Short mmCIF file of C-alpha atoms and ligand atoms in Angstrom, two decimals:
data_model
loop_
_atom_site.label_atom_id
_atom_site.label_comp_id
_atom_site.label_asym_id
_atom_site.label_seq_id
_atom_site.Cartn_x
_atom_site.Cartn_y
_atom_site.Cartn_z
CA MET A 1 -11.47 -55.66 -25.87
CA LEU A 2 -7.26 -54.29 -26.91
CA PHE A 3 -8.50 -52.26 -29.47
CA ALA A 4 -10.76 -50.32 -26.59
CA LEU A 5 -7.59 -50.98 -24.93
CA VAL A 6 -4.93 -49.05 -27.43
CA TRP A 7 -9.08 -46.43 -27.96
CA TRP A 8 -8.12 -45.37 -23.94
CA THR A 9 -4.25 -45.36 -23.75
CA ILE A 10 -4.57 -42.94 -27.32
CA LEU A 11 -7.81 -40.67 -25.58
CA LEU A 12 -6.34 -40.87 -21.71
CA LEU A 13 -2.86 -39.98 -23.45
CA ARG A 14 -4.51 -36.86 -25.29
CA TYR A 15 -5.88 -36.24 -22.37
CA ASN A 16 -2.44 -35.53 -20.73
CA ASP A 17 -1.34 -33.45 -23.43
CA GLU A 18 -4.62 -31.39 -22.86
CA LEU A 19 -4.48 -30.84 -19.75
CA LEU A 20 -0.55 -30.25 -19.48
CA ASP A 21 -1.39 -27.36 -22.01
CA ILE A 22 -3.92 -25.11 -19.47
CA SER A 23 -1.53 -26.10 -16.39
CA LEU A 24 1.36 -24.00 -19.05
CA VAL A 25 -0.46 -21.55 -19.91
CA HIS A 26 -2.90 -21.33 -16.28
CA SER A 27 -0.21 -22.67 -13.93
CA MET A 28 0.47 -19.61 -10.48
CA VAL A 29 3.60 -21.91 -9.98
CA PRO A 30 7.65 -20.16 -11.81
CA ASN A 31 9.01 -23.18 -12.13
CA GLN A 32 7.17 -24.41 -16.01
CA ALA A 33 10.22 -27.67 -16.02
CA GLU A 34 8.11 -29.69 -12.85
CA ILE A 35 4.71 -29.08 -14.74
CA LEU A 36 6.62 -30.54 -17.77
CA GLN A 37 8.47 -33.02 -15.08
CA ARG A 38 4.32 -34.00 -13.91
CA PHE A 39 2.74 -34.72 -16.97
CA GLU A 40 5.46 -36.93 -18.64
CA LYS A 41 5.24 -39.34 -15.30
CA ASN A 42 1.43 -39.02 -15.48
CA LYS A 43 2.59 -40.47 -19.70
CA TYR A 44 4.88 -43.51 -18.71
CA GLN A 45 2.69 -44.46 -16.43
CA ILE A 46 -0.30 -44.58 -18.83
CA TYR A 47 1.66 -46.84 -20.85
CA GLY A 48 3.09 -48.93 -18.56
CA GLU A 49 -0.85 -49.10 -17.50
CA GLY A 50 -1.46 -49.82 -20.68
CA LEU A 51 0.82 -52.44 -21.72
CA VAL A 52 0.54 -54.47 -17.96
CA PHE A 53 -3.55 -54.49 -18.64
CA GLY A 54 -2.70 -55.61 -22.49
CA LEU A 55 -0.47 -58.25 -21.55
CA SER A 56 -2.28 -59.53 -18.54
CA LEU A 57 -5.52 -59.85 -21.53
CA ILE A 58 -3.32 -61.67 -24.13
CA ILE A 59 -1.27 -64.21 -21.98
CA GLY A 60 -4.74 -64.90 -20.82
CA MET A 61 -6.38 -65.02 -24.06
CA TYR A 62 -3.63 -68.16 -25.26
CA LEU A 63 -4.25 -70.00 -21.62
CA ILE A 64 -8.19 -69.73 -22.87
CA GLN A 65 -7.40 -71.00 -25.68
CA ARG A 66 -5.00 -74.09 -24.88
CA ALA A 67 -7.58 -75.01 -22.30
CA TYR A 68 -10.16 -75.50 -24.89
CA ASN A 69 -7.45 -76.80 -27.03
CA LYS A 70 -7.20 -79.51 -24.84
CA GLU A 71 -10.38 -79.60 -23.56
CA VAL A 72 -11.97 -80.36 -27.51
CA ALA A 73 -8.86 -83.12 -28.34
CA SER A 74 -9.39 -84.95 -24.89
CA ASN A 75 -13.17 -85.19 -26.42
CA ARG A 76 -11.95 -86.07 -29.80
CA LYS A 77 -10.12 -89.34 -28.89
CA GLN A 78 -12.77 -90.16 -25.82
CA ASN A 79 -15.54 -90.15 -29.06
CA ASN A 80 -12.83 -92.21 -31.14
CA PHE A 81 -12.39 -94.39 -28.54
CA LEU A 82 -15.86 -95.25 -27.61
CA LEU A 83 -16.50 -95.43 -31.79
CA SER A 84 -13.14 -97.98 -32.19
CA ILE A 85 -14.49 -99.99 -29.23
CA THR A 86 -17.98 -99.96 -30.74
CA HIS A 87 -16.64 -101.66 -33.75
CA GLU A 88 -13.66 -102.99 -31.96
CA LEU A 89 -17.06 -104.90 -30.45
CA LYS A 90 -19.65 -105.24 -32.93
CA SER A 91 -17.36 -106.67 -35.18
CA PRO A 92 -16.26 -109.99 -34.23
CA LEU A 93 -19.66 -111.28 -32.19
CA ALA A 94 -21.18 -110.68 -36.17
CA SER A 95 -19.42 -112.63 -37.58
CA ILE A 96 -19.63 -115.27 -34.70
CA ARG A 97 -23.05 -115.25 -34.75
CA LEU A 98 -22.60 -115.46 -38.96
CA ILE A 99 -20.82 -118.37 -38.35
CA THR A 100 -22.40 -120.69 -36.66
CA ASP A 101 -25.62 -120.10 -38.03
CA THR A 102 -24.16 -121.49 -41.21
CA ILE A 103 -22.74 -123.77 -39.54
CA LYS A 104 -26.39 -124.58 -38.47
CA LYS A 105 -28.09 -124.18 -42.06
CA LEU A 106 -25.56 -125.70 -44.43
CA THR A 107 -24.41 -129.69 -44.35
CA LEU A 108 -21.19 -129.52 -44.21
CA ASN A 109 -17.90 -131.99 -44.69
CA TYR A 110 -16.07 -132.27 -41.67
CA GLU A 111 -13.01 -130.06 -43.69
CA GLU A 112 -15.02 -127.13 -44.07
CA LYS A 113 -16.29 -127.24 -40.48
CA GLY A 114 -13.58 -126.83 -39.82
CA GLU A 115 -12.82 -124.31 -41.07
CA LEU A 116 -15.31 -122.70 -39.39
CA CYS A 117 -14.67 -123.40 -36.55
CA ASP A 118 -11.10 -121.64 -36.66
CA GLN A 119 -12.80 -118.48 -38.24
CA ILE A 120 -14.47 -118.85 -34.45
CA ILE A 121 -11.24 -119.34 -32.85
CA LYS A 122 -9.56 -116.20 -34.25
CA GLU A 123 -12.48 -113.38 -33.42
CA ASN A 124 -12.87 -114.65 -30.19
CA THR A 125 -9.07 -114.68 -29.97
CA ARG A 126 -9.07 -111.27 -30.98
CA LEU A 127 -12.32 -110.12 -29.17
CA GLN A 128 -10.09 -111.49 -25.95
CA ASN A 129 -7.10 -110.38 -26.21
CA LEU A 130 -9.44 -106.77 -26.68
CA VAL A 131 -11.18 -107.12 -23.36
CA ASP A 132 -7.19 -109.10 -21.93
CA ASN A 133 -6.27 -104.98 -22.51
CA LEU A 134 -9.38 -103.46 -21.49
CA LEU A 135 -9.11 -104.46 -18.20
CA LEU A 136 -5.18 -104.33 -18.26
CA ALA A 137 -4.70 -99.99 -18.66
CA SER A 138 -7.64 -99.97 -16.17
CA ARG A 139 -5.62 -102.71 -14.07
CA LEU A 140 -2.47 -100.75 -14.81
CA ASN A 141 -4.18 -96.78 -14.36
CA HIS A 142 -5.38 -97.95 -10.57
CA GLN A 143 -4.40 -101.33 -8.68
CA TYR A 144 -1.82 -103.06 -10.64
CA GLN A 145 0.81 -105.39 -8.55
CA TYR A 146 3.63 -105.91 -9.97
CA PHE A 147 5.09 -109.42 -9.23
CA PHE A 148 8.84 -109.45 -10.47
CA GLU A 149 10.60 -113.39 -10.73
CA PRO A 150 12.79 -114.75 -13.00
CA LYS A 151 11.66 -116.14 -16.39
CA ASP A 152 13.22 -118.10 -19.80
CA LEU A 153 12.23 -114.68 -21.75
CA PRO A 154 11.99 -116.68 -24.69
CA GLU A 155 9.69 -118.73 -23.96
CA ILE A 156 7.16 -116.07 -22.58
CA ILE A 157 8.07 -114.43 -26.08
CA ASN A 158 6.81 -118.36 -28.02
CA ILE A 159 3.53 -118.31 -25.96
CA VAL A 160 2.28 -114.86 -27.28
CA ILE A 161 3.77 -115.74 -31.21
CA HIS A 162 2.21 -119.06 -31.70
CA SER A 163 -1.96 -117.22 -29.73
CA LEU A 164 -0.44 -114.04 -32.13
CA LYS A 165 -0.49 -117.11 -35.74
CA VAL A 166 -3.55 -117.63 -34.86
CA GLN A 167 -5.07 -114.20 -35.49
CA TYR A 168 -3.25 -113.55 -37.83
CA PRO A 169 -1.91 -116.71 -39.89
CA GLN A 170 -0.34 -113.77 -42.97
CA ALA A 171 2.53 -112.65 -40.29
CA ASN A 172 5.87 -114.19 -40.68
CA ILE A 173 7.58 -113.45 -37.27
CA GLU A 174 11.56 -113.86 -36.36
CA PHE A 175 12.31 -114.11 -33.56
CA LYS A 176 15.93 -114.28 -31.99
CA SER A 177 17.07 -114.29 -28.88
CA ASP A 178 20.87 -113.15 -28.26
CA PRO A 179 22.45 -114.77 -24.97
CA LEU A 180 21.97 -112.80 -22.05
CA GLU A 181 23.98 -113.20 -19.27
CA SER A 182 22.32 -112.72 -16.70
CA GLU A 183 19.35 -113.40 -15.28
CA VAL A 184 16.07 -112.09 -16.40
CA TRP A 185 13.21 -110.46 -13.91
CA VAL A 186 10.13 -109.82 -14.76
CA ASP A 187 6.48 -110.04 -14.45
CA GLN A 188 4.87 -112.35 -16.39
CA GLU A 189 1.37 -111.05 -16.97
CA SER A 190 2.45 -107.48 -17.85
CA PHE A 191 6.36 -108.30 -19.34
CA LYS A 192 3.74 -110.43 -22.38
CA SER A 193 1.55 -107.79 -23.02
CA LEU A 194 4.18 -105.71 -24.31
CA VAL A 195 5.58 -108.06 -26.28
CA HIS A 196 2.30 -109.04 -27.75
CA ASN A 197 0.65 -105.25 -28.40
CA LEU A 198 4.00 -104.57 -29.88
CA LEU A 199 4.60 -107.60 -32.31
CA GLU A 200 0.48 -106.89 -33.05
CA ASN A 201 0.63 -103.83 -34.12
CA ALA A 202 4.53 -105.00 -36.15
CA ILE A 203 1.06 -106.67 -38.20
CA LYS A 204 -1.27 -104.76 -38.53
CA TYR A 205 0.32 -101.26 -39.57
CA SER A 206 2.14 -103.36 -42.22
CA PRO A 207 -1.31 -104.41 -44.55
CA ASN A 208 1.42 -104.82 -47.79
CA ASN A 209 4.84 -106.14 -45.73
CA PRO A 210 3.34 -109.07 -43.18
CA ASN A 211 7.41 -109.92 -42.72
CA LEU A 212 8.32 -109.11 -38.82
CA ASN A 213 11.61 -109.35 -36.15
CA LEU A 214 12.09 -109.45 -32.96
CA GLN A 215 14.75 -109.77 -31.24
CA ILE A 216 16.83 -109.85 -27.59
CA SER A 217 19.82 -108.50 -27.16
CA LYS A 218 22.89 -107.47 -24.37
CA SER A 219 21.76 -104.13 -24.53
CA ASP A 220 24.53 -103.17 -20.96
CA GLN A 221 25.85 -104.43 -18.31
CA ALA A 222 22.42 -103.92 -16.29
CA ASN A 223 20.27 -104.04 -19.60
CA TYR A 224 18.50 -106.14 -21.81
CA GLN A 225 16.71 -104.90 -25.77
CA VAL A 226 13.53 -106.10 -27.07
CA LYS A 227 13.72 -105.28 -30.63
CA VAL A 228 10.71 -105.19 -32.74
CA THR A 229 11.42 -104.07 -36.47
CA ASP A 230 8.35 -104.00 -38.63
CA PHE A 231 8.80 -103.04 -42.59
CA GLY A 232 5.32 -101.38 -42.45
CA LEU A 233 3.68 -97.61 -43.90
CA GLY A 234 5.56 -96.23 -40.28
CA ILE A 235 5.11 -93.51 -38.15
CA PRO A 236 5.50 -89.61 -40.04
CA ASP A 237 8.22 -88.01 -37.60
CA LYS A 238 5.53 -85.17 -36.22
CA GLU A 239 3.44 -87.41 -34.63
CA LYS A 240 6.84 -89.90 -33.24
CA HIS A 241 5.58 -88.35 -29.20
CA LYS A 242 2.19 -88.89 -29.89
CA ILE A 243 1.69 -92.14 -29.78
CA PHE A 244 2.35 -93.55 -26.84
CA ASP A 245 -1.51 -90.98 -25.95
CA GLN A 246 -3.88 -93.21 -23.56
CA PHE A 247 -6.58 -93.37 -26.90
CA TYR A 248 -3.89 -91.95 -29.77
CA ARG A 249 -5.31 -93.47 -33.36
CA SER A 250 -3.35 -91.58 -35.66
CA GLY A 251 -5.83 -90.56 -38.89
CA ASP A 252 -10.01 -90.64 -39.02
CA GLU A 253 -12.40 -93.07 -37.03
CA GLU A 254 -14.46 -92.88 -39.31
CA THR A 255 -11.80 -93.01 -42.38
CA ARG A 256 -9.56 -96.34 -40.35
CA THR A 257 -8.94 -99.79 -42.10
CA THR A 258 -7.36 -100.94 -39.12
CA GLN A 259 -8.70 -102.04 -36.20
CA GLY A 260 -7.93 -101.12 -32.66
CA THR A 261 -7.92 -98.84 -29.54
CA GLY A 262 -5.20 -96.47 -28.96
CA LEU A 263 -5.03 -98.08 -25.53
CA GLY A 264 -1.89 -100.54 -26.75
CA LEU A 265 1.41 -97.94 -26.61
CA TYR A 266 -0.34 -96.65 -23.67
CA ILE A 267 0.32 -99.75 -21.75
CA VAL A 268 3.65 -100.52 -23.76
CA SER A 269 5.38 -97.40 -21.84
CA ARG A 270 2.66 -97.50 -18.20
CA ILE A 271 4.46 -101.37 -18.31
CA VAL A 272 7.42 -99.78 -19.87
CA LYS A 273 7.78 -97.24 -16.86
CA ALA A 274 7.57 -98.80 -14.41
CA TYR A 275 9.76 -101.77 -14.74
CA ASP A 276 12.82 -98.81 -15.43
CA GLY A 277 12.76 -98.85 -18.74
CA ARG A 278 13.38 -96.10 -22.06
CA ILE A 279 11.17 -97.45 -25.36
CA ILE A 280 13.02 -95.46 -28.52
CA VAL A 281 10.83 -94.87 -31.91
CA SER A 282 13.02 -94.49 -34.96
CA ASP A 283 12.52 -95.49 -38.67
CA ASN A 284 13.82 -98.30 -40.14
CA ILE A 285 15.06 -98.56 -43.88
CA PRO A 286 13.84 -98.33 -46.24
CA SER A 287 9.96 -98.04 -44.63
CA GLY A 288 8.71 -99.71 -41.18
CA THR A 289 9.35 -98.65 -37.73
CA VAL A 290 11.79 -99.55 -35.55
CA PHE A 291 10.87 -100.15 -31.56
CA LYS A 292 13.67 -100.58 -29.10
CA ILE A 293 13.02 -101.19 -25.55
CA ILE A 294 15.18 -101.35 -23.13
CA LEU A 295 15.31 -103.51 -19.69
CA PRO A 296 16.97 -103.04 -16.73
CA PHE A 297 18.25 -107.76 -15.50
CA GLN A 298 16.68 -106.94 -12.44
CA PRO A 299 13.53 -104.22 -11.42
CA LYS A 300 15.28 -102.18 -8.68
CA ASN A 301 11.98 -102.43 -6.61
CA HIS A 302 11.00 -106.36 -7.40
CA ALA A 303 12.02 -107.42 -4.42
CA HIS A 304 9.31 -104.93 -2.70
CA ILE A 305 6.45 -105.84 -4.77
CA THR A 306 4.03 -108.79 -4.25
CA ARG A 307 1.41 -110.16 -6.35
P1 ADP B 1 -4.18 -99.06 -31.68
O1 ADP B 1 -3.40 -99.93 -33.01
O2 ADP B 1 -5.35 -99.42 -31.13
O3 ADP B 1 -4.24 -98.00 -33.07
P2 ADP B 1 -1.94 -98.21 -29.96
O4 ADP B 1 -1.74 -97.75 -28.68
O5 ADP B 1 -1.80 -99.01 -30.49
O6 ADP B 1 -3.13 -98.44 -31.22
O7 ADP B 1 -1.35 -97.25 -31.55
C1 ADP B 1 -0.65 -95.52 -30.97
C2 ADP B 1 -0.82 -94.84 -33.00
O8 ADP B 1 0.12 -95.51 -33.21
C3 ADP B 1 -1.94 -96.55 -34.06
O9 ADP B 1 -3.17 -95.71 -34.31
C4 ADP B 1 -0.91 -96.34 -36.03
O10 ADP B 1 -0.87 -95.21 -36.16
C5 ADP B 1 0.94 -96.46 -34.87
N1 ADP B 1 1.54 -97.49 -34.22
C6 ADP B 1 1.35 -98.12 -33.02
N2 ADP B 1 2.35 -98.72 -33.47
C7 ADP B 1 2.55 -99.19 -35.15
C8 ADP B 1 3.05 -99.14 -36.55
N3 ADP B 1 4.39 -100.30 -36.38
N4 ADP B 1 3.95 -98.87 -37.33
C9 ADP B 1 2.80 -97.85 -38.03
N5 ADP B 1 2.33 -96.85 -37.12
C10 ADP B 1 2.03 -97.68 -35.85
#
């Protein structure tokens, strides 16, 4: 279309020049300067219209391409999500089935039975966490109501750490709580999910170094900070702004080995927004990632919110 437009413009300019020559030869008007001026004006009009149509075409093409790319990316994300959720549901169910079959068929001693039961509890916790995350993500998008109340943060965090230890016994989580000097108001369910998702990611994406730190400290007069540091794979700079998108996971589902659904950080970002807080992601040195979550001691609208 662009080529056709350029070609039409050239043709129109040629006709304009030919008409000018004819007019100059056959014109009855004594003032030839007037004729020249009129044809010069026509020329600019042709240039102007060509330019406007050309630009509209380019902008239109750009917008269509952008919408198309968005649609493709969104379809890819949803497809990846379906693949990951199927895998996440199937693998613990298959493990539980296999373990129960083993317990039934073999004559096992007390210790062996205990080990297999621990495996079942682990797979069950994994399923439970997955379902909790799915439900919470859906509720956060629709009708989740925050109920803020004064809470003891270390107590909540220790519960989360304890449940993660069941699923990831190899993880070494060092938790440090500085004095905050203020009462902290949180919505327990969402705060637990926030800490759980950050810690679980730190464990999952640190396959070769299971050590990680969690620290709570005062940030300023009105805010405190939850900082999770790992020594794992790290997040490339070009991905840092994408990781909070719903269903976003780096890499491709077919080749990925880490479990997940791409909902964890989306949930974290929705919760932090509701608390009126902010998230800072940076690289850890020598390797890994630091997530800093800055939250107000008393989220502004807590007085109006009830469950
Ligand atoms: P999931 O872990 O289920 O894939 P998340 O929303 O929790 O989904 O995280 C999105 C992506 O961000 C992950 O796929 C991973 O690539 C990256 N990511 C999150 N946390 C970390 C971390 N601590 N270290 C390295 N990469 C991370």
